[in-house]
Structures are given as C-alpha cells and as structure tokens.
Amino acid sequence: MSNTTNASAAAYARIGPPGQTSRRGALRQMRRHWQLYIVIALPITYFILFKYVPILGVQIAFKDLSPKQGIWGSPWVGFKHFEEFFRHPNFWMLIKNTLFLSLYALAVGFPAPILLALMINELRNGLFKRAVQMVTYAPYFISTVVMVSMILLFLAPRIGAIDHIRTALGFESINFIGEPSLFTTIFVFSDVWQFTGYSAIIYIAALAGVNPQLYEAAKLDGASRLQKMIHIDLPSIMPIMVLLLVLNMGQLLNIGFEKVYLLQNPLNTSASEIISTYVYKVGLVQANYSFSAAVGLFNSLINLGLILLANFGARRATGTGLF
Amino acid sequence: MAMAASNKIREPLSDKALLIVIYVVLFAVLIAVLYPLIYIVSSSFSSPQAVVAGRVWLFPVEFSLKGYTAVLQNPRIWAGYGNSIFYMGFGTLISVALTIAIAYPLSKRTFYGRTFLMYLLIATMIFSGGLIPYYLVVKNLGLIDTRWALLLPQAIAVWQVFIARTFFQETIPEELNEAAEMDGCSDLRFLRSIALPLSKPIIAVLVLMYAVTAWNAYFDALIFLKSADLYPLQLILREILIQNSVDNSMMVDVRTMEARQGMKDLLKFSLIVVSSLPVLILYPFVQKHFVKGVMIGSLKG
C-alpha cells in the first residue's frame, strides 16, 4: 500500500505531535507568539458563539421555553418533550422515512464514486479522460434550488422529457413527484447525478498516488486488469473509503434537509417527511421551540451513536478509524 | 493507465474486453451527465410553443430570446442578483480572513494549545446543537432579518480550516519562521510579508470554495430573513422555479392560457441559465482549484 494514502487517513486523527510542553514552556511559547493569540481570538470567538453556545442551548429540549424567561430561566420539564415525540402518531413514519432515505442514499451514493474513480483510473491520460472528469463534476456547482427545479422540470407530466419518452412509448403519463413510492429513488439518483463526479476526485487522487512498482510486480505475476483493480487499487483507497464511510454514517440522519424540503409537496409527504423537515416545520414555522429542539437532539444523539459504531466497526475490520 | 501503453507483453483478451466495457460505461455516464445540461440551455433559447409542446430534444427549436427578455425585465431578479453578489463578495472576504486567522496559528508547531483547539474544531463536525438552538443564538444576537445573518453564522467551514492549515504546514517551513524571528521579525509581520504571499494558491482555493457555497446557499436566508428586499437570488429562484409564483410583470404580450403556460416554463429554463451564470463562467478556473483543494484536504489531512 502506498505511503501517501496510508498516512492520509491517519493524518485526520493525528492532530500534531503530542504536546510535551511543561507549564513554564507553555508560558514562554504564549509570550513568544502573543500576536498569533490575538489573531486567533476572533475565529475562536466565532466557534464559541455559533458552535458551542448552541450546544449549551440544547437544554431547552428539557425545558418549556418561555420567551420572557429566556433559555436559562425557563422551567425544567425533564423528558416531557421526548415522551411526547415518542408517542406522536407520526413518530414511526418519521424514523422510517429518515432511515430509509439515508440508508438508500448511502447504499447507492457511497459506492458510485468509487466505481467511477476505478474506471477513470483505467483510462489513458488524454482528452476523453479529461472530458469525463470535467463533465462529471460540473453538476456539483448547481445550487440545490436549481437542482430541484431541474428535477421538477424533467419529471413534470406533459412537458418533462421523461414523460415525453414514456408517452411516446405508449405508457401512461405519471406525475412522478407526486408519487410517494418514487420519492426516495428520485432523491437518491438525482444526488448520484449531481455529486458522484465530485466525490470521485478524492479517490482518483489516491489512485494516482499508488506505487507503480506494485503494478509492475502484478504484471510479472500475470495478474489481469480486473485483478489489479481488486488487489491493488481497492486496498490503496481503503483508508479513504473507511474515513468517508465513518463521516457519512455520522451525517446519516442529517440527510439533506434543503433538497428534501424543496422536493416536498402535499402528495408525497407520506414518504418525504423526515426528521429534519419536521423539526423545521414544528420548530420554526410553528414556533414550538422546545419540542422540536428535543426532536433535533434525539436526531443528533442517534448520529453520534452511529458515528461511534461505524468507527468501532471500521477499527475492528480494517485497523483504521477516524479516531 | 500509462502502464498499459508501455505494455510489451500481449494483453489478454479479457483485459481488452474489460477496457472496452469501461469505455462504453464512461461514455454513457458522460452523456447522462451532459444531456440534462444541454437540454436546459437549448430549451432556454427556444420558443415558448416549442417548450410546452416538448419539441426540444437537443438543439434550440424556433430560436428565441423571449425567456431571457422576460427574466431581465423582472426587477426582483435583479434585486436578488445584487443581493447575492453582495453576500458572496462580502461573505467570502469575512470567511477567508477568519479561516486564515485560525488555520495559520494552528499550523505552527510551537503554538501552545493547538492540539486542544484542533479537538475543539473536530468536535463541532461530529456533534451540533441542532437547528433550534442555532436559530435561537442568531435570534438572541439580534441578527434576524439583517444582512449579517447571512454573513456571520456560517462564516467558517471546519473543512476549509483543515485544508488551509495543511497547506501552511507543508509550504511554509518552520525554519524560515525561526530565522525571521532571529532577525526580529514579529509573527504578524512574517504572516503578512512572507506567509501570505507564499499562500496565494490556497487563498484562491478558499475564495472559490466559499464563493460558490455563498452563491448557492438558501437555507439560512430561508430561516433568518423576512424582508423581501434582503433576499438572495436563490430564495427568489425558489419562489419562481419551485413554488411556481410568476408575477404578471413577466407575462408581457401573452394572451392565451397555453401561451401563458409556455412562457412560464420557458422562463424557468432561462432563469436557471441566468442564475448559474457566475459559476458557469468561473467553472474552468474553479474546477482546477477545486480539485487541488479537495486533494490537499483529503490526502494530507
């Protein structure tokens, strides 16, 4: 396995040489770099304000937030909001939709860029290779709003391209986006269209760093092209695969609010209502802060559990993890 | 693969077959990605009648600029465009400055507390307070319905900090800094006159990444803004493209129902092109730097 890729994943976890500075050394270093501490003060303030204060703010999930008393003064109510959510008639539907959508997206969206990268890696450097790369990651730059409107235009009954093909072949015209059973597929495959090329960049870069001697050796041993892909290419991108899988698992339930929300319509909500859209509607549209903060916290905790689980699994299976 | 080119040993048949399959598949992928984009552009240059009848397949049918004239006549789109340029320009400036301000000190091996601060950053990638506490913080700071709400809360992306920090670590030798220090050069002066000029490539990457994100963002505007005159383009696009609310100012000389519908559809295609224009123009330039940025971030962590 090449050194670059091997070191790469480990580098995420490695934060720097272990600090062995004694207290006196620390003071001396701080005096020496006092200007840098002033420079860093502003961004650190940003992180405290916009990342850590909200974490303290999750306490409203255990309180009844009243606008007058504020976050800290409102009365504690324990797990009331959580119990309310668990008993909510939509609870299982939300969990089911969220899990189904995100697992489906992961199952299709995770391997797709790996396959693309492995294939691109087999091409000779030339016009076609560059064209494939340049074209496949262009859609990454399309905004979510435009992407969703493209989906709507393509799938629209009557004027959409897909419907034209169907009617031309003698099928009935369908309102795709109003069909709950098609929602997840539309979501997942439009994501594949938009992001596969971009996500493949990482893998292509890793494959470019594979030691050529490995290929030479494999050739002498009479390995076929496919065998080289499986036994050399795949193991060399394994650390990055593990890393991205763990990170993706951690984001599993945070799956694209923006796109789901824009794709939603009254006809498909039975499949498209997920935890994050529900939090937005109940919390910000109906201003039911505490309840929806509880739902959001529940979501975050499951995410945290999943990332720890995925990391544990990755460590067990491949010996590398994110942390 | 370069290897295959210099291959003197006869390639087995199965290898050739696999390569052909790969070429065919990738060609299909190329078409599948390209076709929707061409379709959008071609439709935007067609006549409303051709669009509504679905006669556009590949090239513009009955070439017309009606869609574009309608888009350009709408004052809200202009206002949104202006706002988005402001958010993109000013926001990128703030983001890049703050990112360098945190990434540079963290790249110094002799900076006490950097391990702790790195953990602090990584933790925010793994756990967050969720939407409601985030919203309440912005609200308590009095930023709701102000331009600051789109500039500050998402100013720093942790990933970008990692990329910048790695770059500084790899390109600016610690020895250089030490030598400058011996000569009485302060940290700030070193940053300004030596480190930053050496870091132009990474600054370009950061600018492009933040600018594209800012241009395409709509969520924060959706939750934080109430006054329509502050709306960025994406929010106005949402109303027209997705909620289908087209106001009559754009419906000049359209009489029949069908012509109206055709105009509505055509308008969407033109609007998609117009709104993606800034990113489209930058694309060839952007993609080169993006690839570089992704590679720095991924391979060297």
Short mmCIF file of C-alpha atoms in Angstrom, two decimals, chain B residues 11-239:
data_model
loop_
_atom_site.label_atom_id
_atom_site.label_comp_id
_atom_site.label_asym_id
_atom_site.label_seq_id
_atom_site.Cartn_x
_atom_site.Cartn_y
_atom_site.Cartn_z
CA GLU B 11 -2.67 -8.10 -23.33
CA PRO B 12 -5.03 -10.98 -22.66
CA LEU B 13 -8.38 -10.81 -24.39
CA SER B 14 -10.30 -10.48 -21.14
CA ASP B 15 -8.31 -7.35 -20.28
CA LYS B 16 -9.18 -5.78 -23.58
CA ALA B 17 -12.82 -6.68 -23.14
CA LEU B 18 -12.84 -5.07 -19.69
CA LEU B 19 -11.28 -1.91 -21.08
CA ILE B 20 -13.91 -1.73 -23.80
CA VAL B 21 -16.66 -2.14 -21.22
CA ILE B 22 -15.12 0.67 -19.18
CA TYR B 23 -15.01 2.97 -22.21
CA VAL B 24 -18.63 2.21 -23.06
CA VAL B 25 -19.82 2.75 -19.50
CA LEU B 26 -17.92 6.00 -19.09
CA PHE B 27 -19.20 7.24 -22.43
CA ALA B 28 -22.74 6.54 -21.25
CA VAL B 29 -22.00 8.37 -17.98
CA LEU B 30 -20.68 11.32 -19.94
CA ILE B 31 -23.87 11.54 -22.00
CA ALA B 32 -26.09 11.06 -18.95
CA VAL B 33 -24.46 13.96 -17.14
CA LEU B 34 -24.17 16.22 -20.14
CA TYR B 35 -27.59 15.74 -21.69
CA PRO B 36 -29.71 17.44 -18.98
CA LEU B 37 -27.38 20.42 -19.04
CA ILE B 38 -27.60 20.78 -22.82
CA TYR B 39 -31.35 20.28 -22.68
CA ILE B 40 -31.73 23.15 -20.21
CA VAL B 41 -29.62 25.53 -22.27
CA SER B 42 -31.30 24.58 -25.55
CA SER B 43 -34.77 24.95 -24.08
CA SER B 44 -33.92 28.36 -22.73
CA PHE B 45 -33.21 29.55 -26.28
CA SER B 46 -36.35 28.05 -27.79
CA SER B 47 -39.80 29.49 -28.32
CA PRO B 48 -42.48 29.04 -25.63
CA GLN B 49 -44.58 26.97 -28.03
CA ALA B 50 -41.75 24.55 -28.71
CA VAL B 51 -41.02 24.14 -24.99
CA VAL B 52 -44.61 23.49 -23.99
CA ALA B 53 -45.12 21.03 -26.84
CA GLY B 54 -41.95 19.20 -25.85
CA ARG B 55 -40.35 19.60 -29.26
CA VAL B 56 -36.92 20.43 -27.83
CA TRP B 57 -34.65 17.39 -27.79
CA LEU B 58 -31.11 18.54 -28.32
CA PHE B 59 -30.80 21.88 -30.10
CA PRO B 60 -32.92 25.02 -29.66
CA VAL B 61 -36.19 24.88 -31.60
CA GLU B 62 -37.52 28.12 -33.11
CA PHE B 63 -34.69 30.15 -31.64
CA SER B 64 -35.94 32.99 -29.45
CA LEU B 65 -34.76 35.12 -26.57
CA LYS B 66 -38.23 35.61 -25.10
CA GLY B 67 -37.36 33.74 -21.94
CA TYR B 68 -34.32 35.92 -21.33
CA THR B 69 -36.13 39.18 -22.01
CA ALA B 70 -38.81 38.15 -19.52
CA VAL B 71 -36.20 37.30 -16.91
CA LEU B 72 -34.32 40.54 -17.41
CA GLN B 73 -37.49 42.59 -17.13
CA ASN B 74 -38.17 41.35 -13.64
CA PRO B 75 -36.91 43.81 -11.02
CA ARG B 76 -36.96 41.17 -8.27
CA ILE B 77 -34.48 39.01 -10.09
CA TRP B 78 -32.17 41.98 -10.46
CA ALA B 79 -32.51 42.79 -6.77
CA GLY B 80 -31.81 39.18 -5.84
CA TYR B 81 -28.82 39.14 -8.12
CA GLY B 82 -27.45 42.27 -6.49
CA ASN B 83 -28.01 40.87 -3.00
CA SER B 84 -26.35 37.60 -3.87
CA ILE B 85 -23.32 39.37 -5.26
CA PHE B 86 -23.09 41.33 -2.03
CA TYR B 87 -23.43 38.22 0.16
CA MET B 88 -20.95 36.37 -1.99
CA GLY B 89 -18.34 39.13 -2.10
CA PHE B 90 -18.51 40.33 1.45
CA GLY B 91 -19.16 36.90 2.93
CA THR B 92 -16.19 35.40 1.13
CA LEU B 93 -13.97 38.18 2.40
CA ILE B 94 -15.02 37.55 6.01
CA SER B 95 -14.77 33.78 5.64
CA VAL B 96 -11.34 33.74 4.07
CA ALA B 97 -9.94 36.19 6.61
CA LEU B 98 -11.29 34.23 9.57
CA THR B 99 -10.20 30.91 8.13
CA ILE B 100 -6.63 32.10 7.68
CA ALA B 101 -6.70 33.67 11.14
CA ILE B 102 -7.42 30.30 12.72
CA ALA B 103 -5.58 27.99 10.32
CA TYR B 104 -2.28 29.85 10.40
CA PRO B 105 -1.65 29.76 14.18
CA LEU B 106 -2.81 26.13 14.26
CA SER B 107 -0.19 25.25 11.68
CA LYS B 108 2.64 26.37 13.96
CA ARG B 109 4.20 23.52 15.83
CA THR B 110 5.26 25.85 18.62
CA PHE B 111 1.78 27.27 19.14
CA TYR B 112 0.72 26.20 22.61
CA GLY B 113 -2.81 24.78 22.82
CA ARG B 114 -3.12 23.79 19.21
CA THR B 115 -3.94 20.16 19.99
CA PHE B 116 -6.74 21.24 22.25
CA LEU B 117 -8.07 23.72 19.70
CA MET B 118 -7.98 21.13 16.93
CA TYR B 119 -10.10 18.81 19.06
CA LEU B 120 -12.44 21.70 19.66
CA LEU B 121 -12.89 22.08 15.90
CA ILE B 122 -13.25 18.38 15.16
CA ALA B 123 -15.90 18.08 17.84
CA THR B 124 -18.08 20.57 16.00
CA MET B 125 -18.01 18.29 12.96
CA ILE B 126 -19.32 15.39 14.99
CA PHE B 127 -21.82 17.00 17.28
CA SER B 128 -24.00 20.06 16.88
CA GLY B 129 -26.79 21.61 18.87
CA GLY B 130 -29.29 21.25 16.08
CA LEU B 131 -31.42 23.71 14.22
CA ILE B 132 -33.42 25.29 17.01
CA PRO B 133 -30.58 26.25 19.38
CA TYR B 134 -28.66 27.58 16.35
CA TYR B 135 -31.63 29.68 15.34
CA LEU B 136 -32.06 30.98 18.92
CA VAL B 137 -28.43 32.06 19.13
CA VAL B 138 -28.74 34.09 15.96
CA LYS B 139 -32.01 35.49 17.21
CA ASN B 140 -30.57 36.47 20.60
CA LEU B 141 -27.71 38.23 18.86
CA GLY B 142 -30.29 40.36 17.09
CA LEU B 143 -29.20 39.23 13.64
CA ILE B 144 -32.61 38.03 12.43
CA ASP B 145 -33.68 39.84 9.29
CA THR B 146 -30.36 41.63 8.85
CA ARG B 147 -27.69 41.07 6.22
CA TRP B 148 -25.31 39.87 8.95
CA ALA B 149 -27.43 36.74 9.37
CA LEU B 150 -26.10 35.50 6.04
CA LEU B 151 -22.54 36.63 6.61
CA LEU B 152 -21.63 35.54 10.13
CA PRO B 153 -23.28 32.31 11.35
CA GLN B 154 -21.73 30.13 8.64
CA ALA B 155 -18.56 32.14 8.21
CA ILE B 156 -16.05 29.36 8.90
CA ALA B 157 -16.16 25.86 7.49
CA VAL B 158 -14.07 23.44 9.53
CA TRP B 159 -13.07 21.51 6.44
CA GLN B 160 -11.61 24.63 4.88
CA VAL B 161 -9.64 25.31 8.07
CA PHE B 162 -8.07 21.86 7.77
CA ILE B 163 -7.18 22.42 4.14
CA ALA B 164 -5.58 25.79 4.86
CA ARG B 165 -3.72 24.52 7.90
CA THR B 166 -2.28 21.59 5.99
CA PHE B 167 -1.16 23.92 3.25
CA PHE B 168 0.60 26.25 5.67
CA GLN B 169 2.28 23.31 7.39
CA GLU B 170 3.59 21.90 4.16
CA THR B 171 4.66 25.01 2.30
CA ILE B 172 5.97 27.35 4.94
CA PRO B 173 8.99 25.86 6.61
CA GLU B 174 9.21 26.35 10.34
CA GLU B 175 12.91 27.13 9.92
CA LEU B 176 12.10 30.12 7.77
CA ASN B 177 9.92 31.48 10.52
CA GLU B 178 12.61 30.87 13.12
CA ALA B 179 15.23 32.59 11.01
CA ALA B 180 12.95 35.58 10.53
CA GLU B 181 12.30 35.62 14.26
CA MET B 182 16.04 35.76 14.95
CA ASP B 183 16.19 38.81 12.79
CA GLY B 184 13.49 40.43 14.91
CA CYS B 185 10.56 39.80 12.60
CA SER B 186 7.28 39.56 14.53
CA ASP B 187 4.68 36.86 13.87
CA LEU B 188 2.28 39.29 12.26
CA ARG B 189 4.89 40.75 10.00
CA PHE B 190 6.00 37.25 8.98
CA LEU B 191 2.40 36.32 8.22
CA ARG B 192 1.85 39.45 6.17
CA SER B 193 5.06 39.69 4.22
CA ILE B 194 6.19 36.08 3.89
CA ALA B 195 3.49 33.53 4.68
CA LEU B 196 0.57 35.12 2.83
CA PRO B 197 2.44 35.89 -0.39
CA LEU B 198 3.57 32.25 -0.41
CA SER B 199 0.00 31.10 0.09
CA LYS B 200 -1.70 32.53 -2.97
CA PRO B 201 -2.78 29.10 -4.28
CA ILE B 202 -4.57 28.19 -1.05
CA ILE B 203 -6.18 31.62 -0.83
CA ALA B 204 -7.55 31.09 -4.34
CA VAL B 205 -8.95 27.72 -3.29
CA LEU B 206 -10.59 29.20 -0.21
CA VAL B 207 -12.07 32.12 -2.13
CA LEU B 208 -13.58 29.83 -4.72
CA MET B 209 -14.96 27.33 -2.24
CA TYR B 210 -16.55 29.97 -0.06
CA ALA B 211 -17.82 31.98 -3.03
CA VAL B 212 -19.57 29.03 -4.64
CA THR B 213 -21.11 28.00 -1.32
CA ALA B 214 -22.30 31.54 -0.67
CA TRP B 215 -23.80 31.90 -4.13
CA ASN B 216 -25.71 28.63 -3.86
CA ALA B 217 -26.87 28.89 -0.24
CA TYR B 218 -30.51 29.35 0.52
CA PHE B 219 -31.26 27.71 3.85
CA ASP B 220 -30.02 30.46 6.18
CA ALA B 221 -31.84 33.04 4.10
CA LEU B 222 -34.99 30.95 4.40
CA ILE B 223 -34.90 30.82 8.18
CA PHE B 224 -33.34 34.19 9.03
CA LEU B 225 -34.70 36.69 6.53
CA LYS B 226 -38.17 38.15 6.46
CA SER B 227 -37.88 41.30 4.35
CA ALA B 228 -38.07 40.53 0.67
CA ASP B 229 -35.58 43.25 -0.22
CA LEU B 230 -32.80 41.32 1.56
CA TYR B 231 -33.49 38.06 -0.28
CA PRO B 232 -30.60 36.47 -2.13
CA LEU B 233 -31.22 35.18 -5.61
CA GLN B 234 -31.70 31.57 -4.50
CA LEU B 235 -34.72 32.47 -2.42
CA ILE B 236 -36.30 34.31 -5.32
CA LEU B 237 -35.49 31.38 -7.57
CA ARG B 238 -37.30 29.14 -5.15
CA GLU B 239 -40.45 31.18 -5.42
#
